[in-house]
Coordinates of N, CA and C in Angstrom, one line a residue:
V6 N 77.1 97.0 108.4 CA 77.6 96.9 107.0 C 78.4 95.6 106.9
A7 N 78.1 94.9 105.9 CA 78.8 93.6 105.7 C 80.2 93.8 105.4
G8 N 81.1 92.9 106.0 CA 82.5 93.0 105.7 C 83.2 94.0 106.6
T9 N 82.6 94.5 107.7 CA 83.3 95.4 108.5 C 83.3 94.9 109.9
S10 N 84.3 95.4 110.7 CA 84.3 95.0 112.1 C 84.9 96.2 112.9
T11 N 84.4 96.4 114.1 CA 84.9 97.5 114.9 C 85.5 97.0 116.1
S12 N 86.7 97.5 116.5 CA 87.4 97.0 117.7 C 86.9 97.6 118.9
K13 N 86.4 98.8 118.9 CA 85.9 99.5 120.0 C 84.7 100.3 119.6
A14 N 83.9 100.9 120.5 CA 82.8 101.7 120.1 C 83.2 102.9 119.3
A15 N 82.5 103.2 118.2 CA 82.9 104.4 117.4 C 82.6 105.6 118.2
P16 N 83.3 106.7 117.8 CA 83.0 108.0 118.5 C 81.5 108.4 118.3
T17 N 81.0 109.1 119.2 CA 79.6 109.5 119.1 C 79.6 110.9 118.6
V18 N 79.8 111.0 117.3 CA 79.8 112.3 116.6 C 78.7 112.2 115.5
A19 N 77.8 113.1 115.5 CA 76.7 113.1 114.5 C 77.3 113.2 113.1
P20 N 77.0 112.3 112.2 CA 77.5 112.4 110.9 C 77.0 113.7 110.2
R21 N 77.9 114.3 109.5 CA 77.6 115.5 108.7 C 77.8 115.1 107.2
A22 N 76.8 115.4 106.4 CA 76.9 115.0 105.0 C 78.1 115.7 104.3
D23 N 78.9 115.0 103.6 CA 79.9 115.6 102.8 C 79.5 115.5 101.3
P24 N 79.4 116.6 100.7 CA 78.9 116.6 99.3 C 79.7 115.8 98.3
R25 N 80.9 115.4 98.7 CA 81.8 114.7 97.8 C 81.5 113.2 97.9
W26 N 80.7 112.7 98.9 CA 80.5 111.3 99.1 C 79.5 110.8 98.1
R27 N 79.9 109.7 97.4 CA 79.1 109.1 96.4 C 79.6 107.7 96.2
L28 N 78.8 106.8 95.7 CA 79.3 105.4 95.5 C 79.4 105.1 94.0
E29 N 79.3 106.1 93.1 CA 79.6 106.0 91.7 C 80.7 107.0 91.4
L30 N 81.9 106.5 91.0 CA 83.0 107.4 90.8 C 83.5 107.5 89.3
A31 N 82.8 106.9 88.4 CA 83.2 106.9 87.0 C 83.5 108.3 86.5
G32 N 82.6 109.3 86.8 CA 82.8 110.6 86.3 C 83.3 111.6 87.3
A33 N 83.8 111.1 88.4 CA 84.2 112.0 89.5 C 85.5 112.7 89.1
V34 N 85.6 114.0 89.4 CA 86.7 114.8 89.1 C 87.7 114.6 90.3
M35 N 89.0 114.3 89.9 CA 90.0 114.1 90.9 C 90.6 115.4 91.3
P36 N 90.3 115.9 92.5 CA 90.9 117.1 93.0 C 92.4 117.1 93.2
T37 N 93.1 118.2 93.1 CA 94.5 118.2 93.3 C 94.9 118.8 94.6
N38 N 93.9 119.3 95.4 CA 94.2 119.8 96.7 C 94.5 118.7 97.6
P39 N 95.2 118.9 98.8 CA 95.6 117.8 99.7 C 94.4 117.1 100.1
A40 N 94.6 115.8 100.3 CA 93.5 114.9 100.7 C 92.8 115.3 102.0
S41 N 91.5 115.3 102.0 CA 90.7 115.6 103.2 C 89.4 114.9 103.1
G42 N 88.6 115.0 104.2 CA 87.3 114.4 104.2 C 86.9 114.1 105.7
R43 N 86.2 112.9 105.8 CA 85.8 112.5 107.1 C 86.0 111.0 107.2
I44 N 86.5 110.6 108.4 CA 86.7 109.1 108.6 C 86.1 108.8 109.9
L45 N 85.2 107.8 109.9 CA 84.4 107.4 111.1 C 83.9 108.6 111.8
G46 N 83.3 109.6 111.1 CA 82.7 110.7 111.7 C 83.6 111.8 112.2
R47 N 84.9 111.6 112.0 CA 85.9 112.6 112.4 C 86.4 113.4 111.2
E48 N 86.7 114.7 111.3 CA 87.3 115.4 110.2 C 88.7 114.9 109.9
F49 N 89.0 114.9 108.6 CA 90.3 114.4 108.2 C 91.0 115.4 107.3
A50 N 92.3 115.8 107.6 CA 93.1 116.6 106.8 C 94.4 115.9 106.7
L51 N 94.9 115.6 105.5 CA 96.2 114.9 105.3 C 97.3 115.5 106.0
G52 N 98.0 114.8 106.8 CA 99.3 115.2 107.5 C 100.4 114.4 107.0
H53 N 100.2 113.1 106.8 CA 101.3 112.2 106.4 C 100.8 111.2 105.4
A54 N 101.6 110.7 104.5 CA 101.3 109.7 103.6 C 102.5 108.8 103.4
S55 N 102.3 107.5 103.3 CA 103.4 106.6 103.1 C 102.9 105.4 102.3
V56 N 103.8 104.7 101.6 CA 103.5 103.5 100.9 C 104.6 102.5 101.3
Q57 N 104.2 101.3 101.7 CA 105.1 100.3 102.1 C 104.5 98.9 101.9
N58 N 105.2 98.0 101.2 CA 104.7 96.6 101.0 C 103.4 96.7 100.2
G59 N 103.2 97.6 99.3 CA 101.9 97.7 98.6 C 100.8 98.3 99.3
S60 N 101.0 98.8 100.5 CA 99.9 99.4 101.3 C 100.1 100.9 101.3
L61 N 99.0 101.7 101.1 CA 99.0 103.1 101.1 C 98.3 103.6 102.4
S62 N 99.0 104.4 103.2 CA 98.5 105.0 104.4 C 98.4 106.5 104.3
L63 N 97.3 107.1 104.7 CA 97.1 108.5 104.7 C 96.6 108.8 106.2
W64 N 97.3 109.7 106.9 CA 96.8 110.0 108.2 C 97.2 111.4 108.7
Q65 N 96.5 111.8 109.8 CA 96.8 113.0 110.5 C 97.1 112.7 111.9
G66 N 98.1 113.4 112.5 CA 98.5 113.2 113.9 C 100.0 113.1 113.9
A67 N 100.6 113.3 115.0 CA 102.0 113.4 115.2 C 102.7 112.0 115.2
K68 N 102.0 111.0 115.6 CA 102.6 109.7 115.7 C 101.6 108.6 115.3
W69 N 102.0 107.4 115.3 CA 101.2 106.2 115.0 C 100.8 105.5 116.3
P70 N 99.6 105.1 116.5 CA 98.5 105.2 115.6 C 98.0 106.6 115.5
P71 N 97.4 106.9 114.3 CA 97.1 108.3 114.0 C 95.8 108.7 114.8
D72 N 95.6 110.1 114.8 CA 94.4 110.6 115.3 C 93.3 110.2 114.4
V73 N 93.5 110.3 113.1 CA 92.5 109.9 112.1 C 93.3 109.5 110.9
G74 N 92.9 108.3 110.3 CA 93.7 107.9 109.1 C 93.0 106.7 108.5
M75 N 93.6 106.3 107.3 CA 93.2 105.1 106.6 C 94.3 104.4 105.9
T76 N 94.2 103.1 105.7 CA 95.2 102.3 105.0 C 94.5 101.5 104.0
I77 N 95.0 101.5 102.7 CA 94.5 100.5 101.7 C 95.6 99.4 101.6
L78 N 95.2 98.2 101.9 CA 96.1 97.1 101.9 C 96.1 96.4 100.6
G79 N 97.0 96.9 99.7 CA 97.1 96.3 98.4 C 98.0 95.2 98.3
P80 N 98.1 94.5 97.1 CA 99.1 93.4 97.0 C 100.5 93.9 97.3
K81 N 101.2 93.0 97.9 CA 102.6 93.3 98.3 C 103.5 93.4 97.1
R82 N 103.6 94.6 96.6 CA 104.5 94.8 95.4 C 105.3 96.1 95.7
P83 N 106.4 96.2 94.9 CA 107.3 97.4 95.1 C 106.5 98.6 94.6
P84 N 106.8 99.8 95.1 CA 106.2 101.0 94.6 C 106.3 101.3 93.1
Q85 N 107.4 100.8 92.5 CA 107.5 101.0 91.1 C 106.4 100.3 90.3
D86 N 105.8 99.2 90.8 CA 104.7 98.6 90.2 C 103.4 99.4 90.2
Y87 N 103.3 100.4 91.1 CA 102.1 101.2 91.1 C 102.3 102.5 90.4
A88 N 103.6 103.0 90.2 CA 103.8 104.3 89.5 C 103.2 104.3 88.2
G89 N 102.5 105.4 87.9 CA 101.8 105.6 86.6 C 100.5 104.9 86.4
K90 N 100.1 104.1 87.4 CA 98.9 103.3 87.3 C 97.7 104.0 87.8
H91 N 96.5 103.6 87.3 CA 95.2 104.2 87.8 C 94.3 103.0 88.1
F92 N 93.6 103.1 89.2 CA 92.7 102.0 89.6 C 91.3 102.5 89.9
L93 N 90.3 101.7 89.5 CA 88.9 102.1 89.8 C 88.3 100.8 90.3
I94 N 87.8 100.9 91.6 CA 87.1 99.8 92.2 C 85.7 100.2 92.5
P95 N 84.7 99.8 91.7 CA 83.3 100.1 92.0 C 82.8 99.3 93.2
T96 N 81.6 99.7 93.7 CA 81.0 99.1 94.8 C 80.7 97.6 94.5
N97 N 80.4 97.3 93.2 CA 80.1 95.9 92.8 C 81.3 95.2 92.2
Y98 N 82.5 95.5 92.7 CA 83.7 94.9 92.1 C 83.6 93.4 92.3
A99 N 83.9 92.7 91.2 CA 83.7 91.2 91.1 C 84.8 90.4 91.8
D100 N 86.0 90.9 91.8 CA 87.1 90.2 92.4 C 87.2 90.7 93.9
K101 N 88.2 90.1 94.6 CA 88.4 90.5 96.0 C 89.0 91.9 96.0
A102 N 88.3 92.8 96.6 CA 88.8 94.2 96.7 C 89.8 94.3 97.8
P103 N 90.7 95.3 97.7 CA 91.7 95.5 98.8 C 91.0 95.8 100.1
R104 N 91.5 95.3 101.2 CA 90.9 95.7 102.5 C 91.3 97.1 102.8
I105 N 90.4 97.9 103.4 CA 90.7 99.2 103.9 C 90.5 99.2 105.4
V106 N 91.5 99.8 106.1 CA 91.5 99.9 107.5 C 91.3 101.4 107.8
L107 N 90.2 101.7 108.5 CA 89.9 103.1 109.0 C 90.4 103.2 110.4
R108 N 91.0 104.3 110.8 CA 91.5 104.4 112.2 C 91.1 105.8 112.7
T109 N 90.8 105.9 113.9 CA 90.6 107.2 114.6 C 90.8 106.9 116.1
K110 N 90.6 107.9 116.9 CA 90.7 107.8 118.4 C 89.4 108.4 118.9
D111 N 88.9 107.7 120.0 CA 87.6 108.2 120.6 C 88.0 109.4 121.5
D112 N 87.0 109.8 122.3 CA 87.2 111.0 123.2 C 88.2 110.7 124.3
Q113 N 88.4 109.4 124.6 CA 89.4 109.0 125.6 C 90.7 108.6 125.0
Q114 N 90.9 109.0 123.8 CA 92.1 108.7 123.0 C 92.4 107.2 122.8
R115 N 91.4 106.4 122.9 CA 91.5 104.9 122.6 C 91.4 104.8 121.1
V116 N 92.2 103.9 120.5 CA 92.2 103.6 119.1 C 90.9 102.9 118.7
V117 N 90.3 103.4 117.6 CA 89.1 102.7 117.1 C 89.5 102.4 115.6
T118 N 89.3 101.1 115.2 CA 89.5 100.7 113.9 C 88.3 100.0 113.3
Q119 N 88.2 100.1 112.0 CA 87.1 99.5 111.3 C 87.7 99.0 110.0
N120 N 87.5 97.7 109.7 CA 88.0 97.1 108.4 C 86.8 97.0 107.4
V121 N 87.1 97.4 106.2 CA 86.1 97.4 105.2 C 86.6 96.5 104.1
E122 N 85.9 95.4 103.8 CA 86.4 94.4 102.8 C 85.8 94.6 101.4
G123 N 84.8 95.5 101.2 CA 84.2 95.7 99.9 C 83.0 96.6 100.1
G124 N 82.3 96.8 98.9 CA 81.1 97.7 98.9 C 81.5 99.2 98.9
Y125 N 82.7 99.5 98.8 CA 83.1 100.9 98.7 C 83.4 101.3 97.3
A126 N 83.6 102.6 97.1 CA 84.0 103.1 95.7 C 85.4 103.7 95.9
L127 N 86.3 103.3 95.0 CA 87.7 103.8 95.1 C 88.2 104.2 93.7
R128 N 88.7 105.3 93.6 CA 89.5 105.7 92.4 C 90.8 106.2 92.9
L129 N 91.9 105.6 92.4 CA 93.2 105.8 92.9 C 94.2 106.0 91.7
E130 N 94.9 107.1 91.6 CA 95.8 107.4 90.5 C 97.2 107.7 91.1
F131 N 98.2 107.0 90.5 CA 99.6 107.2 90.9 C 100.3 107.9 89.8
D132 N 101.2 108.8 90.2 CA 102.1 109.4 89.2 C 103.5 108.7 89.2
A133 N 104.5 109.3 88.6 CA 105.8 108.7 88.6 C 106.5 109.0 89.9
I134 N 107.4 108.1 90.3 CA 108.1 108.2 91.6 C 109.1 109.4 91.4
A135 N 109.2 110.2 92.5 CA 110.1 111.3 92.5 C 110.7 111.5 93.9
D136 N 112.0 111.6 94.0 CA 112.6 111.8 95.3 C 112.1 110.9 96.4
N137 N 112.1 109.6 96.1 CA 111.6 108.6 97.1 C 110.2 108.8 97.6
H138 N 109.4 109.4 96.7 CA 107.9 109.6 97.0 C 107.1 109.1 95.8
L139 N 105.9 108.6 96.1 CA 105.0 108.2 95.1 C 103.7 109.1 95.2
P140 N 103.7 110.2 94.4 CA 102.5 111.1 94.4 C 101.3 110.5 93.8
G141 N 100.1 111.0 94.1 CA 98.9 110.5 93.5 C 97.7 111.2 94.0
R142 N 96.6 110.7 93.6 CA 95.3 111.3 94.0 C 94.3 110.1 94.3
I143 N 93.4 110.5 95.2 CA 92.5 109.4 95.7 C 91.1 110.0 95.8
Y144 N 90.1 109.2 95.5 CA 88.7 109.5 95.7 C 88.1 108.2 96.3
L145 N 87.8 108.2 97.6 CA 87.4 107.0 98.3 C 86.1 107.3 99.1
C146 N 85.1 106.5 98.9 CA 83.8 106.7 99.6 C 83.4 105.3 100.1
L147 N 83.2 105.3 101.4 CA 82.9 104.0 102.1 C 81.4 104.0 102.6
P148 N 80.9 102.7 102.6 CA 79.5 102.6 103.0 C 79.2 102.5 104.5
D149 N 80.1 103.0 105.3 CA 79.8 102.9 106.8 C 78.7 103.9 107.2
D150 N 78.2 103.8 108.4 CA 77.1 104.7 108.8 C 77.5 106.2 108.8
T151 N 78.8 106.5 108.9 CA 79.1 107.9 108.9 C 79.5 108.4 107.5
K152 N 79.4 107.6 106.5 CA 79.7 107.9 105.1 C 81.1 108.5 105.0
S153 N 82.1 107.7 105.4 CA 83.5 108.1 105.4 C 83.9 108.4 103.9
V154 N 84.7 109.5 103.7 CA 85.1 109.9 102.4 C 86.5 110.6 102.5
V155 N 87.4 110.2 101.6 CA 88.7 110.9 101.5 C 89.0 111.2 100.1
V156 N 89.2 112.5 99.8 CA 89.4 113.0 98.4 C 90.5 113.9 98.3
G157 N 91.4 113.8 97.3 CA 92.4 114.8 97.1 C 93.8 114.1 96.8
S158 N 94.8 114.9 96.8 CA 96.1 114.5 96.4 C 97.0 114.1 97.7
F159 N 98.0 113.4 97.4 CA 99.0 113.0 98.4 C 100.4 112.8 97.8
N160 N 101.4 112.8 98.6 CA 102.8 112.6 98.1 C 103.4 111.6 99.1
A161 N 103.2 110.3 98.9 CA 103.5 109.2 99.8 C 105.0 108.9 99.9
E162 N 105.5 109.0 101.1 CA 106.9 108.6 101.3 C 107.0 107.1 101.1
I163 N 108.0 106.7 100.3 CA 108.3 105.3 100.1 C 109.1 104.7 101.2
R164 N 108.5 103.8 101.9 CA 109.2 103.2 103.1 C 109.6 101.8 102.7
K165 N 110.8 101.4 103.2 CA 111.4 100.1 102.9 C 110.5 99.0 103.6
P166 N 110.3 97.9 102.9 CA 109.6 96.8 103.6 C 110.2 96.4 104.9
N167 N 109.4 96.0 105.9 CA 109.9 95.5 107.1 C 110.7 94.2 106.8
P168 N 111.8 94.0 107.6 CA 112.6 92.8 107.4 C 111.8 91.6 107.7
P169 N 112.0 90.5 107.0 CA 111.2 89.3 107.3 C 111.5 88.8 108.8
K170 N 110.5 88.3 109.4 CA 110.6 87.7 110.7 C 111.5 86.5 110.7
P171 N 112.4 86.3 111.7 CA 113.2 85.2 111.7 C 112.4 83.9 111.8
K172 N 112.8 82.9 111.1 CA 112.1 81.6 111.2 C 112.6 80.8 112.3
P173 N 111.8 80.1 113.0 CA 112.3 79.3 114.2 C 113.2 78.2 113.6
P174 N 114.1 77.7 114.4 CA 115.0 76.6 114.0 C 114.2 75.4 113.7
P175 N 114.6 74.6 112.7 CA 113.8 73.4 112.5 C 113.9 72.4 113.7
L176 N 112.8 71.7 113.8 CA 112.8 70.7 114.9 C 113.7 69.5 114.5
A177 N 114.4 69.0 115.5 CA 115.2 67.8 115.3 C 114.3 66.6 114.9
P178 N 114.8 65.8 114.0 CA 114.0 64.6 113.7 C 113.9 63.7 114.9
P179 N 112.8 62.9 114.9 CA 112.7 62.0 116.1 C 113.8 61.0 116.0
P180 N 114.2 60.5 117.2 CA 115.3 59.5 117.2 C 114.8 58.2 116.5
Q181 N 115.7 57.6 115.7 CA 115.4 56.4 115.0 C 115.7 55.2 116.0
S182 N 114.8 54.3 116.0 CA 115.0 53.1 116.8 C 115.6 52.0 115.9
S183 N 116.5 51.2 116.4 CA 117.1 50.2 115.6 C 116.6 48.8 116.2
R184 N 116.2 47.9 115.4 CA 115.7 46.6 115.9 C 116.4 45.6 115.1

């Protein structure tokens, strides 16, 4: 698939068709049940959701990196900029689509990641912020070999942006020679 890369071999799980997978989402019904689906051939049921620096992460597992999960790397904006907004990104999106990072672990518990730069279908709806959370709904279908799909609702914890990395001290100017 163009625009993807895998850091390690993907798990050897035979893909099972998910009837929710489709690459045309214009008429798709947005379910209100908790997000679920399949990611890189592994079953996915939402355990945690967070939004930080414009990126939305949905995952299952007790810690990071997740057992199964995905992150949509959106523009670095505060969560207030996303509240109440709806997004539709078709497979033939003309502009640069947000990068999506799929994550899972193989049978030896090694992290497997796949980056998807485009060619997917995404419908994302955010509600108003409540109690430091940004609730919403997602319908995401990816063109990978396992036909990854995540559909349903989430209540993303708003996390503060990471502090900026310290800048190295400026280099001293070269000595001036006098003649």
